[in-house]
Short mmCIF file of C-alpha atoms in Angstrom, two decimals:
data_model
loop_
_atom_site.label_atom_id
_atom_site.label_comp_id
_atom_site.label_asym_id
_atom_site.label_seq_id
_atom_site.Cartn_x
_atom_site.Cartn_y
_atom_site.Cartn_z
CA UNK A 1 -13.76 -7.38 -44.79
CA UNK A 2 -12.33 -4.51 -43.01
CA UNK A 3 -15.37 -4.85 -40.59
CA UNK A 4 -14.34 -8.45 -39.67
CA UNK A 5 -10.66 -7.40 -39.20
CA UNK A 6 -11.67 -5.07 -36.81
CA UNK A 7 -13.91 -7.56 -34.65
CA UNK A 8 -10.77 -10.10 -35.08
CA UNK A 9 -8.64 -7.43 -33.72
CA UNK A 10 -10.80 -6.40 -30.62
CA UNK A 11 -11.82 -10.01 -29.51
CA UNK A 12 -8.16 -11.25 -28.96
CA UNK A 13 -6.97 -10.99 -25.43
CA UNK A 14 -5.14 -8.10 -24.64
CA UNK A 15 -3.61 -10.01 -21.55
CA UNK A 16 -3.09 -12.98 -23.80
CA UNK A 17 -1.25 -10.62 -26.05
CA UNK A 18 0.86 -9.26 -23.53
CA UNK A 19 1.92 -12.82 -21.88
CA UNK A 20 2.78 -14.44 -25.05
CA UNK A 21 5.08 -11.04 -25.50
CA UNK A 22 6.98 -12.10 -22.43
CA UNK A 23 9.55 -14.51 -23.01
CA UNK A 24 11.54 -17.00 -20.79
CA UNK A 25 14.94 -15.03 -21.73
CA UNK A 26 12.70 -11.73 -20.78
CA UNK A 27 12.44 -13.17 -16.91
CA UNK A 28 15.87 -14.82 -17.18
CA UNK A 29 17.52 -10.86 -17.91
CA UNK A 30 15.51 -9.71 -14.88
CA UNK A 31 16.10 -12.46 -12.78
CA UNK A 32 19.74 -11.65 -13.51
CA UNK A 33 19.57 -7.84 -13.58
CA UNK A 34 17.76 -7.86 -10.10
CA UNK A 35 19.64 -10.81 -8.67
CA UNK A 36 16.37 -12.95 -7.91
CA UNK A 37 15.84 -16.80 -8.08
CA UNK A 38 13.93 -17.08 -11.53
CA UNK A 39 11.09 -18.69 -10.16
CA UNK A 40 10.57 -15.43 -7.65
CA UNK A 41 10.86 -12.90 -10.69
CA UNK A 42 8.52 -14.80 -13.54
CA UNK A 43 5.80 -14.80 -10.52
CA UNK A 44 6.81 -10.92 -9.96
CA UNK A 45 6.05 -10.24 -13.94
CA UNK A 46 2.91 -12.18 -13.48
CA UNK A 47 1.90 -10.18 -11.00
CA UNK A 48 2.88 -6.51 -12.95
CA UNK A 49 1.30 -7.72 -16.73
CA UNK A 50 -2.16 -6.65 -15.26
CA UNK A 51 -1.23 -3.89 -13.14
CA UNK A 52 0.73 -2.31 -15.23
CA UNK A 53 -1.99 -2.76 -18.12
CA UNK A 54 -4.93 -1.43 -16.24
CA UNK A 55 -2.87 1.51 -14.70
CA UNK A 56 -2.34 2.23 -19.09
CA UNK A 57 -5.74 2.01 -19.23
CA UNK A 58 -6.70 4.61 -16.53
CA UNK A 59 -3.95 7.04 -17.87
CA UNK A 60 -5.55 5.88 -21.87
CA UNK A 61 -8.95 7.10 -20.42
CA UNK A 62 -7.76 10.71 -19.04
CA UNK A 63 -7.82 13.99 -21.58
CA UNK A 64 -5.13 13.13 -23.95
CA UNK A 65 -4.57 9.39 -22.72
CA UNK A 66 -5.30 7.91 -25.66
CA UNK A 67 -2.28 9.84 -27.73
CA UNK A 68 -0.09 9.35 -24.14
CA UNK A 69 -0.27 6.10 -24.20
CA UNK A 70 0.12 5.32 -27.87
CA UNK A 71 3.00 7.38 -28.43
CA UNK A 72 4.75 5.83 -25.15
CA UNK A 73 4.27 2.33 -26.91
CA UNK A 74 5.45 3.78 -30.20
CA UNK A 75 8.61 4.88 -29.00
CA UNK A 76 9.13 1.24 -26.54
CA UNK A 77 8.25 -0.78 -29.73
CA UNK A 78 11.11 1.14 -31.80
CA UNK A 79 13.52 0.59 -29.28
CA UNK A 80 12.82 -3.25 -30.09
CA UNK A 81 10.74 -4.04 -27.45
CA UNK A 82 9.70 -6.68 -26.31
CA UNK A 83 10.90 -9.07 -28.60
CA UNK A 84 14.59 -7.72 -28.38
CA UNK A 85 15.00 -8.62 -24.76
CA UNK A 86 18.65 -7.01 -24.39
CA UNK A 87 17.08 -3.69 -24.97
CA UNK A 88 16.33 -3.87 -21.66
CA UNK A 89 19.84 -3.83 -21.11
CA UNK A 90 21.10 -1.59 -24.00
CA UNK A 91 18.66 1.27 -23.03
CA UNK A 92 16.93 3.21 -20.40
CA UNK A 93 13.68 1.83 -20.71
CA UNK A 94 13.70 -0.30 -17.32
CA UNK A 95 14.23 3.35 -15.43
CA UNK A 96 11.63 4.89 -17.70
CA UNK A 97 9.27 2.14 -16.71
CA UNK A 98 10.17 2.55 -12.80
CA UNK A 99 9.53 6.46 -13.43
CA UNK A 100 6.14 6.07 -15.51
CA UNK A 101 5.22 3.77 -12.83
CA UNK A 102 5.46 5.69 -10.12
CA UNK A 103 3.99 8.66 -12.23
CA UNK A 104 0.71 6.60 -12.90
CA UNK A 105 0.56 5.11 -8.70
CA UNK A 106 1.30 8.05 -7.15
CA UNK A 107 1.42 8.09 -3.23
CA UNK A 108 0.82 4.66 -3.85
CA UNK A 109 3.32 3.76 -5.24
CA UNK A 110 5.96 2.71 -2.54
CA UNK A 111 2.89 0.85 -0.80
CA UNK A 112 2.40 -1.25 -4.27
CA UNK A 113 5.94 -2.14 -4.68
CA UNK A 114 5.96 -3.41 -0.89
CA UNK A 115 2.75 -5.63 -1.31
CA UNK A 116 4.31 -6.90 -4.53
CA UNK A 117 7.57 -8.26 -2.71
CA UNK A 118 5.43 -9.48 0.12
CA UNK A 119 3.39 -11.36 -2.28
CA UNK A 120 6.02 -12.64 -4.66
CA UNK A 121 9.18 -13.00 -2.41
CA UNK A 122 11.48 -10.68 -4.15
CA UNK A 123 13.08 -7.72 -2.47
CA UNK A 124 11.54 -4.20 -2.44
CA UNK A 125 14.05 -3.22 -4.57
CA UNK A 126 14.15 -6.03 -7.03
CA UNK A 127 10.10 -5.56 -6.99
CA UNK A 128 10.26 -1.80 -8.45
CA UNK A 129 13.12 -2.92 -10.93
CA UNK A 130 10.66 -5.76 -12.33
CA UNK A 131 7.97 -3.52 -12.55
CA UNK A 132 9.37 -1.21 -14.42
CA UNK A 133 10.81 -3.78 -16.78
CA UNK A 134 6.94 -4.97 -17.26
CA UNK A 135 6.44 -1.54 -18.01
CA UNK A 136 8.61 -0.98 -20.89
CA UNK A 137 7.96 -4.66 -22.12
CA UNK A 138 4.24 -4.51 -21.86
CA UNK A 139 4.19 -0.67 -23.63
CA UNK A 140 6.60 -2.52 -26.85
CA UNK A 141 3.77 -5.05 -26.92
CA UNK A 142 1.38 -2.58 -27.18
CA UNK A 143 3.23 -0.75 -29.54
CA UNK A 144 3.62 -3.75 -31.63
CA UNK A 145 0.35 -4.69 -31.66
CA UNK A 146 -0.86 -1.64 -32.21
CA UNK A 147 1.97 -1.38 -35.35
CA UNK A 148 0.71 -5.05 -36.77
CA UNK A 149 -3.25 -3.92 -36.70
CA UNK A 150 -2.47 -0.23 -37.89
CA UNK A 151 -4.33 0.94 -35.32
CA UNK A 152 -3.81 4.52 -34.35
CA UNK A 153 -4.36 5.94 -30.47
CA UNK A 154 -7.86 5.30 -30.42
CA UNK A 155 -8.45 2.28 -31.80
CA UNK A 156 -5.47 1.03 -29.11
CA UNK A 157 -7.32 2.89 -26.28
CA UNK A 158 -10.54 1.41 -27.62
CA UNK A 159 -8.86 -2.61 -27.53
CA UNK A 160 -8.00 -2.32 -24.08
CA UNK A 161 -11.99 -0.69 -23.07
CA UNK A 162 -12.89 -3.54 -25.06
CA UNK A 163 -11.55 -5.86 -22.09
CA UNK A 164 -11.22 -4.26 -19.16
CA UNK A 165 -13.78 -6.53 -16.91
CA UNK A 166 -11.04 -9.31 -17.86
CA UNK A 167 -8.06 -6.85 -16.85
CA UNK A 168 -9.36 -5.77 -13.67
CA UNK A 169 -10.56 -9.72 -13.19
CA UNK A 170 -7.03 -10.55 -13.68
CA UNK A 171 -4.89 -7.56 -11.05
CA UNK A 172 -3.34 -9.85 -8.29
CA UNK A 173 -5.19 -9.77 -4.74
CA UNK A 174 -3.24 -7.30 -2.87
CA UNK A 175 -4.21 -4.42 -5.79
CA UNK A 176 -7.85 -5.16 -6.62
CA UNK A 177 -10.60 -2.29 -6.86
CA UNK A 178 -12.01 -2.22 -3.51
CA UNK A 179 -15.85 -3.48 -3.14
CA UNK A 180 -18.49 -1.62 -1.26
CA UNK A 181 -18.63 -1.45 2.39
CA UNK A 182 -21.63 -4.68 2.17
CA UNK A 183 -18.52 -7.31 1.62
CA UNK A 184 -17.30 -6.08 5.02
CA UNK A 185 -21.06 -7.04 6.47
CA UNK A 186 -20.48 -10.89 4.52
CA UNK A 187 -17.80 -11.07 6.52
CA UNK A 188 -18.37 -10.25 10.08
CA UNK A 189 -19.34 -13.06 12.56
CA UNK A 190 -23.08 -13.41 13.06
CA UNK A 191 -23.99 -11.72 10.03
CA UNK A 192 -27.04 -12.57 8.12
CA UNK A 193 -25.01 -13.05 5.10
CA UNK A 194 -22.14 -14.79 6.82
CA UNK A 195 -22.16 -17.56 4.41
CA UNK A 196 -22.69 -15.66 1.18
CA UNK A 197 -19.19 -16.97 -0.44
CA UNK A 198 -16.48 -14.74 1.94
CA UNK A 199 -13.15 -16.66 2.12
CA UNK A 200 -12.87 -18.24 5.54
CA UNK A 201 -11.08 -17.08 8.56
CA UNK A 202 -10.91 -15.71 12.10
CA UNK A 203 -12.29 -12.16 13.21
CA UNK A 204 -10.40 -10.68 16.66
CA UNK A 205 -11.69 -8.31 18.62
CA UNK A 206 -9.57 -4.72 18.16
CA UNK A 207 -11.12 -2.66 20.97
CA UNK A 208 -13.08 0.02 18.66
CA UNK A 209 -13.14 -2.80 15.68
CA UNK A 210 -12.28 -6.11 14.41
CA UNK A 211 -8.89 -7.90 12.64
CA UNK A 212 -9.40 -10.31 10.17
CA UNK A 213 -6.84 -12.96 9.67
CA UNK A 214 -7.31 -15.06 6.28
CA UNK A 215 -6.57 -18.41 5.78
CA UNK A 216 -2.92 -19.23 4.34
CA UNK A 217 -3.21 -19.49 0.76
CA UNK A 218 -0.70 -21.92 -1.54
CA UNK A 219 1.75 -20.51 -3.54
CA UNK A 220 0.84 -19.73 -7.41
CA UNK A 221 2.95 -22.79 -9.46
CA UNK A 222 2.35 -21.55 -12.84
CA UNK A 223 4.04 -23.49 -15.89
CA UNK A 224 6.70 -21.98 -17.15
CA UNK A 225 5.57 -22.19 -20.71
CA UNK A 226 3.00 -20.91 -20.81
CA UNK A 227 2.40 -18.51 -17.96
CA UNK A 228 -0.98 -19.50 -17.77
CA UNK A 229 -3.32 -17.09 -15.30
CA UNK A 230 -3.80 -17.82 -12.41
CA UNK A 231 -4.70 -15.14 -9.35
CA UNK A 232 -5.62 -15.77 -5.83
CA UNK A 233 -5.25 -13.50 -2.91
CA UNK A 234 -7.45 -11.16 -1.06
CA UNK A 235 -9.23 -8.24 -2.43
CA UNK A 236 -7.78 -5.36 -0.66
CA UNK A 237 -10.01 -2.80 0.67
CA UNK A 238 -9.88 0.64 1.62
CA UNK A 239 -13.31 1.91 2.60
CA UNK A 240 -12.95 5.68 2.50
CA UNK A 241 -9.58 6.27 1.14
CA UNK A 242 -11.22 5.56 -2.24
CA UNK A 243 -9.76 3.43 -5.66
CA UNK A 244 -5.89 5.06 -5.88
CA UNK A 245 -5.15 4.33 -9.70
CA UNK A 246 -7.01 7.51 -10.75
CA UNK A 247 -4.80 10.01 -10.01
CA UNK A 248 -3.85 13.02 -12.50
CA UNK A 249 -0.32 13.20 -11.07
CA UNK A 250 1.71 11.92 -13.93
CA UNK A 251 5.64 11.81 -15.03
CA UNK A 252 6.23 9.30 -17.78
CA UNK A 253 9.61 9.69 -20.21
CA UNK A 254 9.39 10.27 -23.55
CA UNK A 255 11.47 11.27 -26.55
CA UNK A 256 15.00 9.02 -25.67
CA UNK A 257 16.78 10.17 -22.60
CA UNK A 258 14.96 13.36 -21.32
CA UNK A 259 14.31 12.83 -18.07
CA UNK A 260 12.91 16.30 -17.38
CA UNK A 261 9.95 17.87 -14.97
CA UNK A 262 9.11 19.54 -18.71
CA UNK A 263 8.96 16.89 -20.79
CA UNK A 264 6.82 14.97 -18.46
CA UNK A 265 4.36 17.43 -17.50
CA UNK A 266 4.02 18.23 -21.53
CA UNK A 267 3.26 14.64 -21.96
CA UNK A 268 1.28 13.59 -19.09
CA UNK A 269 -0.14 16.38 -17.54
CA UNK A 270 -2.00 16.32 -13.90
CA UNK A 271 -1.28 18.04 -10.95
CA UNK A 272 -1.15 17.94 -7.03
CA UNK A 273 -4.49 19.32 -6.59
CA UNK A 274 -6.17 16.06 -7.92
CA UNK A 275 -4.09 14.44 -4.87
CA UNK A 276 -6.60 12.99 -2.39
CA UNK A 277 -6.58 13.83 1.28
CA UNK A 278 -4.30 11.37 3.93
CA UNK A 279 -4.41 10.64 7.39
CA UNK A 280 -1.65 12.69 8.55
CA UNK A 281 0.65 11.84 12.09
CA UNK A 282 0.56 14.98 13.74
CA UNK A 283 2.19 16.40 16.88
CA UNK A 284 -0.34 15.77 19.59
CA UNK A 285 -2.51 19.47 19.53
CA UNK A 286 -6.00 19.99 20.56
CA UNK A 287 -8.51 16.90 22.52
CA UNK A 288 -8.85 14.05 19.83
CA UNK A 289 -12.68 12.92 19.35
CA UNK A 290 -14.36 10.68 22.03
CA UNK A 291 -15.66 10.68 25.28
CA UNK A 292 -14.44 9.88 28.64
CA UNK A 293 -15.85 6.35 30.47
CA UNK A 294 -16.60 7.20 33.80
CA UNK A 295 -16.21 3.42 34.84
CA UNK A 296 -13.15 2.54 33.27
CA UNK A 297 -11.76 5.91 34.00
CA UNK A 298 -10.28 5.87 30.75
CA UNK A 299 -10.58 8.18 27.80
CA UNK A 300 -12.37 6.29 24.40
CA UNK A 301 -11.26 7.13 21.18
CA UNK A 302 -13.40 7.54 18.03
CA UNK A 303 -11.27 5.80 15.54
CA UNK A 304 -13.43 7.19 12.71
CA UNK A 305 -14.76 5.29 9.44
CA UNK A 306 -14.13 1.31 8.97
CA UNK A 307 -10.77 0.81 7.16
CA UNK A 308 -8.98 -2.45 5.93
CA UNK A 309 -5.52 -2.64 5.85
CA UNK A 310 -3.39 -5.71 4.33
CA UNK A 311 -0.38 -6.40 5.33
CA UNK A 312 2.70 -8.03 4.36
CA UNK A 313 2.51 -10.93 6.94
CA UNK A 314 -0.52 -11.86 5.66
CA UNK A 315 -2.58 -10.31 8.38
CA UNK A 316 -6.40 -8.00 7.60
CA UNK A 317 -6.63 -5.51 9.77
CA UNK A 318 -10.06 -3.85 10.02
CA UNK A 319 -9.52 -0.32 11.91
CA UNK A 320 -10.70 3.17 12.06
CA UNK A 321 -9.46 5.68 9.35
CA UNK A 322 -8.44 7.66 12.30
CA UNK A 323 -7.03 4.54 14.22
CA UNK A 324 -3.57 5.10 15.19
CA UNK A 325 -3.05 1.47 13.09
CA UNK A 326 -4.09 3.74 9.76
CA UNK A 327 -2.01 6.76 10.89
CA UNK A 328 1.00 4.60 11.36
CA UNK A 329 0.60 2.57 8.15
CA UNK A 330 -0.01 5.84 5.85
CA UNK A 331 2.79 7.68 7.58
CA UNK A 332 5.37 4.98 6.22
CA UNK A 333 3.61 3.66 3.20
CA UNK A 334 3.32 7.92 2.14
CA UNK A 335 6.95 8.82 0.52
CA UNK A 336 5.93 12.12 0.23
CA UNK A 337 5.59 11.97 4.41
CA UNK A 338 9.25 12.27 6.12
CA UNK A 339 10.27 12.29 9.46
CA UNK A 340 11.12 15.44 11.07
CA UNK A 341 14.68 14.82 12.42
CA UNK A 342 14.81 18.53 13.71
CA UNK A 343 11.54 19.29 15.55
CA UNK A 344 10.85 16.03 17.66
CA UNK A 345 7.94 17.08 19.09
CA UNK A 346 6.21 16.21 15.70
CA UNK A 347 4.73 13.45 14.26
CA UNK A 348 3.33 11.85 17.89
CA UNK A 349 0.61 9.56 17.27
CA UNK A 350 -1.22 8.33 20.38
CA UNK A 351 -2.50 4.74 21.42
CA UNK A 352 -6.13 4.91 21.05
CA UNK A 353 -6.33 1.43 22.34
CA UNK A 354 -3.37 0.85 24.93
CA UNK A 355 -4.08 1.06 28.72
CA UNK A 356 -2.83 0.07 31.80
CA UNK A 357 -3.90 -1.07 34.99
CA UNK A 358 -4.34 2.07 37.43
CA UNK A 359 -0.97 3.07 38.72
CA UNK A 360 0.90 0.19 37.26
CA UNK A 361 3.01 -0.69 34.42
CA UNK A 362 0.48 -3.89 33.29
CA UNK A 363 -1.06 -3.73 29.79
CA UNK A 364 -4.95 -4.40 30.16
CA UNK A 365 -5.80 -7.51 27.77
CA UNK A 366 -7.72 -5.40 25.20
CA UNK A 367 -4.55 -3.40 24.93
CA UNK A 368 -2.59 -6.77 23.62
CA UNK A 369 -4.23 -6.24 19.89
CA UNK A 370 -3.45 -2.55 19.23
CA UNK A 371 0.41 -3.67 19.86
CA UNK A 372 0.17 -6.84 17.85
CA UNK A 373 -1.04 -4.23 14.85
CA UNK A 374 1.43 -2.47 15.12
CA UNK A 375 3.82 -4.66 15.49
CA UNK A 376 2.66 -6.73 11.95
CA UNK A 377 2.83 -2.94 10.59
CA UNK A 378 6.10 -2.38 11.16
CA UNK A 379 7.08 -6.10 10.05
CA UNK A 380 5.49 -4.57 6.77
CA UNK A 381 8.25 -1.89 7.33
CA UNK A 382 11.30 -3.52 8.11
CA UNK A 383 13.49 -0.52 7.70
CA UNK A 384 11.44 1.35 9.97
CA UNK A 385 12.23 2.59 13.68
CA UNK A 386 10.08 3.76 16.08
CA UNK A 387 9.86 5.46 19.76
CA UNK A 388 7.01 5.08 22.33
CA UNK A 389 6.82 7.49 24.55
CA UNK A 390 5.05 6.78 28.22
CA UNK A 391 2.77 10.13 29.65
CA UNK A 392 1.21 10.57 32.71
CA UNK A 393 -1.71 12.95 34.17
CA UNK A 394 -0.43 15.68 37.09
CA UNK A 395 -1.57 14.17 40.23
CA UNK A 396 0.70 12.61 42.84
CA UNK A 397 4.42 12.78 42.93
CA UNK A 398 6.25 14.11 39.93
CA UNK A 399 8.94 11.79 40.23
CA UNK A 400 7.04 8.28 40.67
CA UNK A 401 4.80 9.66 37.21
CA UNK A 402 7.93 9.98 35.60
CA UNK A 403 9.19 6.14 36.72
CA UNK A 404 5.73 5.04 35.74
CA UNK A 405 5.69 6.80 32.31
CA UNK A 406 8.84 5.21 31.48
CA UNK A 407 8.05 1.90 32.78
CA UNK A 408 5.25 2.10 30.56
CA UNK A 409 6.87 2.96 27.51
CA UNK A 410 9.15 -0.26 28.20
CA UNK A 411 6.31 -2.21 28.63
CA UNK A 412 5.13 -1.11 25.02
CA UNK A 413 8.83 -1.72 23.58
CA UNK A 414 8.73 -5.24 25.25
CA UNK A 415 5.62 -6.56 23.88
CA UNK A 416 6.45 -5.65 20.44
CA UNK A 417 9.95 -7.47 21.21
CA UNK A 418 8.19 -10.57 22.35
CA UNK A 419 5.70 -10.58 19.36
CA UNK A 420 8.96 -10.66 16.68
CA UNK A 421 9.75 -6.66 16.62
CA UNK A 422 13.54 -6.83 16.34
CA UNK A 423 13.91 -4.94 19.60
CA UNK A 424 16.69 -2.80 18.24
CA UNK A 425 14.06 -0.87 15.83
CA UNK A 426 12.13 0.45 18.75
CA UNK A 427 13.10 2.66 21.69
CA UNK A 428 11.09 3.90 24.44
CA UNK A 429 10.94 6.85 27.18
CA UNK A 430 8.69 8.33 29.53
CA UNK A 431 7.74 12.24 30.32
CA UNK A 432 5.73 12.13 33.11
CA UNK A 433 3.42 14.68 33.33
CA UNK A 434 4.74 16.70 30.53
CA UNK A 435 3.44 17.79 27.10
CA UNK A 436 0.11 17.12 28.41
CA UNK A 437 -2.89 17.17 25.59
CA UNK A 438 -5.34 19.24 27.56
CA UNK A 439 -5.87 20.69 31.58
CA UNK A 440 -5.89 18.02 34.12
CA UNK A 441 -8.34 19.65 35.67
CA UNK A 442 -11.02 17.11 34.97
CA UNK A 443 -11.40 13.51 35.21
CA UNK A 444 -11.52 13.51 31.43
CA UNK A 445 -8.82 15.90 31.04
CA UNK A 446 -6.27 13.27 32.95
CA UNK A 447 -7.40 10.23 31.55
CA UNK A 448 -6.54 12.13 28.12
CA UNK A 449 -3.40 12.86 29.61
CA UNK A 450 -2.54 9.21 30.91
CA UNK A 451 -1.44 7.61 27.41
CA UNK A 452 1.33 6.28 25.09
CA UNK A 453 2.30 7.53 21.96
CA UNK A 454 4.58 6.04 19.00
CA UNK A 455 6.67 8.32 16.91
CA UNK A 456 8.45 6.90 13.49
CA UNK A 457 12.32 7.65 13.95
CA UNK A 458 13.77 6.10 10.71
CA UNK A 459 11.19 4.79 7.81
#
């Protein structure tokens, strides 16, 4: 008998469990709380059920996860959760949630919570205040279930293993497990296995790489009975930044109030050495890897390993890990990255795909897609403010590089303008010939030399 309870116990839906937990009064409260239109915020929780789940699970799976995560949903099923909806309300469970959140996403956190609002509608704000209300609701269903089956931390950690092809089936499209570099090959035009089952839609040329655009997918209408689940979207991919949900860095709350670096390190352990390496936007030191084109006259970048990046308007962008696309995204997806408001001079990241017509102030067609990047990236960003700044090599008058190098920049701050940059984020000037990269004294040297960079101002 106890056998079969066991199998009962294991075979019901952990996701199942957790919708059924949410009720309509548990979205209205949000809604409310975050000042969102319903519909926006019941898609939002939709969204964070899995997430938030398989995020538990990774933590349940780490030394001591198992105890972690069971004690967490102890403590959120005594406070009433989720069935006592105005604990929400009464308590500080919703900015628990937010903080074991960001604990278990790390650095990727404030990238998350900005494809979540893209993909739902809400605000950025309203996104991270839903998500941590999943939190705390899905952790009291967890708690109750686990309270209703007397099952102690490993038999709870052991329910969710049980299921988790159907979790990670279930994460929304913008926060799926990335596949191998092969589903990049299914995709590409001309490929052999171009018809393998890829999601239509248009490949552009992007200098060093490609841009994928997807098709425009419907809205999710879910009923609003039964929540039923249903996920579209693309999977996102990041070949060679790796999976980022398995991270030791860890600060959830537990014990009440305590919101304290001790009581969170006790309880969740991890550390900043497990933190993986980023692309980082440097001041502009040392030649950057490539090699000069004799017939172009132009300096050509290596943009490094293939990297997808999805972004909020909808727009696949396949670039190089080193591509100044990746170095700009990461810089303002990265809250641990800031601007340096006192040394200005830092945080430069050169146009590896901008040029200009010898002497002249006219973008080059190729150039046109490194701009319209950047210009979707920092639609991603709307807060964000940035500078291009126009360089020239030494030859020929000082004063007419310095005219050019400006008219350049403005050139830059202009196209972005004209592709739906509010112009007032981004501001441009030229140097001339100064803070040049390497000696002018060969071809390669100047052509080096001859570029425009983009600095963030405000993220």
């Amino acid at each position: 008998m106890h056998h079969q309870l066991n199998v009962i116990v294991m075979e019901q839906k952990v996701l199942d469990v957790m919708m059924s937990s949410f009720s309509e009064e548990a979205v209205s409260l949000l809604s409310n709380k975050f000042q969102e239109e319903e519909s926006k915020a019941r898609q939002a929780v939709i969204q964070a059920i899995p997430l938030v789940v398989n995020c538990l699970l990774t933590r349940g799976q780490r030394e001591d996860g198992a105890e972690t995560i069971w004690q967490l949903a102890h403590e959120a099923a005594a406070a009433g959760l989720p069935h006592e909806v105005q604990a929400l309300s009464s308590t500080n469970w919703i900015s628990r949630g937010t903080a074991i959140m960001e604990s278990l996403l790390a650095e990727a956190y404030g990238m998350t919570l900005q494809r979540m609002a893209a993909a739902t509608g809400v605000r950025t704000a309203a996104a991270e205040g839903i998500l941590g209300g999943a939190v705390a609701l899905t952790l009291g269903a967890l708690g109750a279930y686990a309270s209703q089956h007397q099952l102690q931390a490993p038999g709870l950690l052991a329910w969710l293993q049980w299921q988790e092809a159907d979790i990670m089936h279930a994460l929304p499209g913008f926060i799926r497990k990335p596949q191998a570099e092969p589903y990049l090959e299914k995709a590409m035009p001309g490929s052999a296995l171009a018809s393998t089952g890829v999601a239509p839609g248009s490949w552009t040329s992007v200098g060093g790489g490609m841009a994928y655009t997807p098709p425009a997918q419907a809205p999710q209408d879910l009923p609003r009975g039964s929540m039923r689940w249903q996920w579209g979207g693309i999977v996102l991919l990041a070949v060679g930044l790796g999976y980022f949900l398995g991270h030791d860095r860890l600060s959830a709350l537990t014990n009440g109030n305590a919101l304290t670096t001790a009581s969170t390190a006790s309880l969740m352990g991890g550390g900043e050495e497990s933190r993986p390496a980023a692309p980082v936007a440097t001041a502009n030191t040392g030649v950057a890897a490539g090699h000069y084109d004799l017939e172009s006259d132009t300096y050509i970048y290596d943009t490094g390993q293939p990297t997808i990046l999805q972004l909020a308007d909808g727009t696949v962008q396949k670039v190089g890990l080193n591509s100044t696309e990746n170095r700009l995204y990461t810089f303002l997806a990265d809250p641990g990255m800031q601007v340096d408001s006192v040394n200005r001079t830092k945080g430069w990241i050169n146009c590896d795909r901008v040029y200009f017509d010898p002497g002249q102030a006219t973008l080059t067609g190729d150039s046109q897609q490194q701009l319209r990047n950047i210009a979707s990236i920092l639609k991603t960003f709307p807060t964000a403010k940035v500078k291009f700044g126009g360089y020239t090599d030494s030859t020929g008058n000082a004063l007419n590089n310095y005219k050019l190098s400006e008219e350049r920049a403005k050139t830059a701050m202009l196209a972005l303008g004209a592709m739906g940059v509010d112009i007032n984020r981004v501001e441009a000037k030229g140097y001339g010939g100064k803070f040049f990269l390497t000696s002018n004294n060969s071809p390669e040297g100047r052509a080096l030399n001859r570029r425009i960079s983009v600095r963030v101002l405000k993220k």
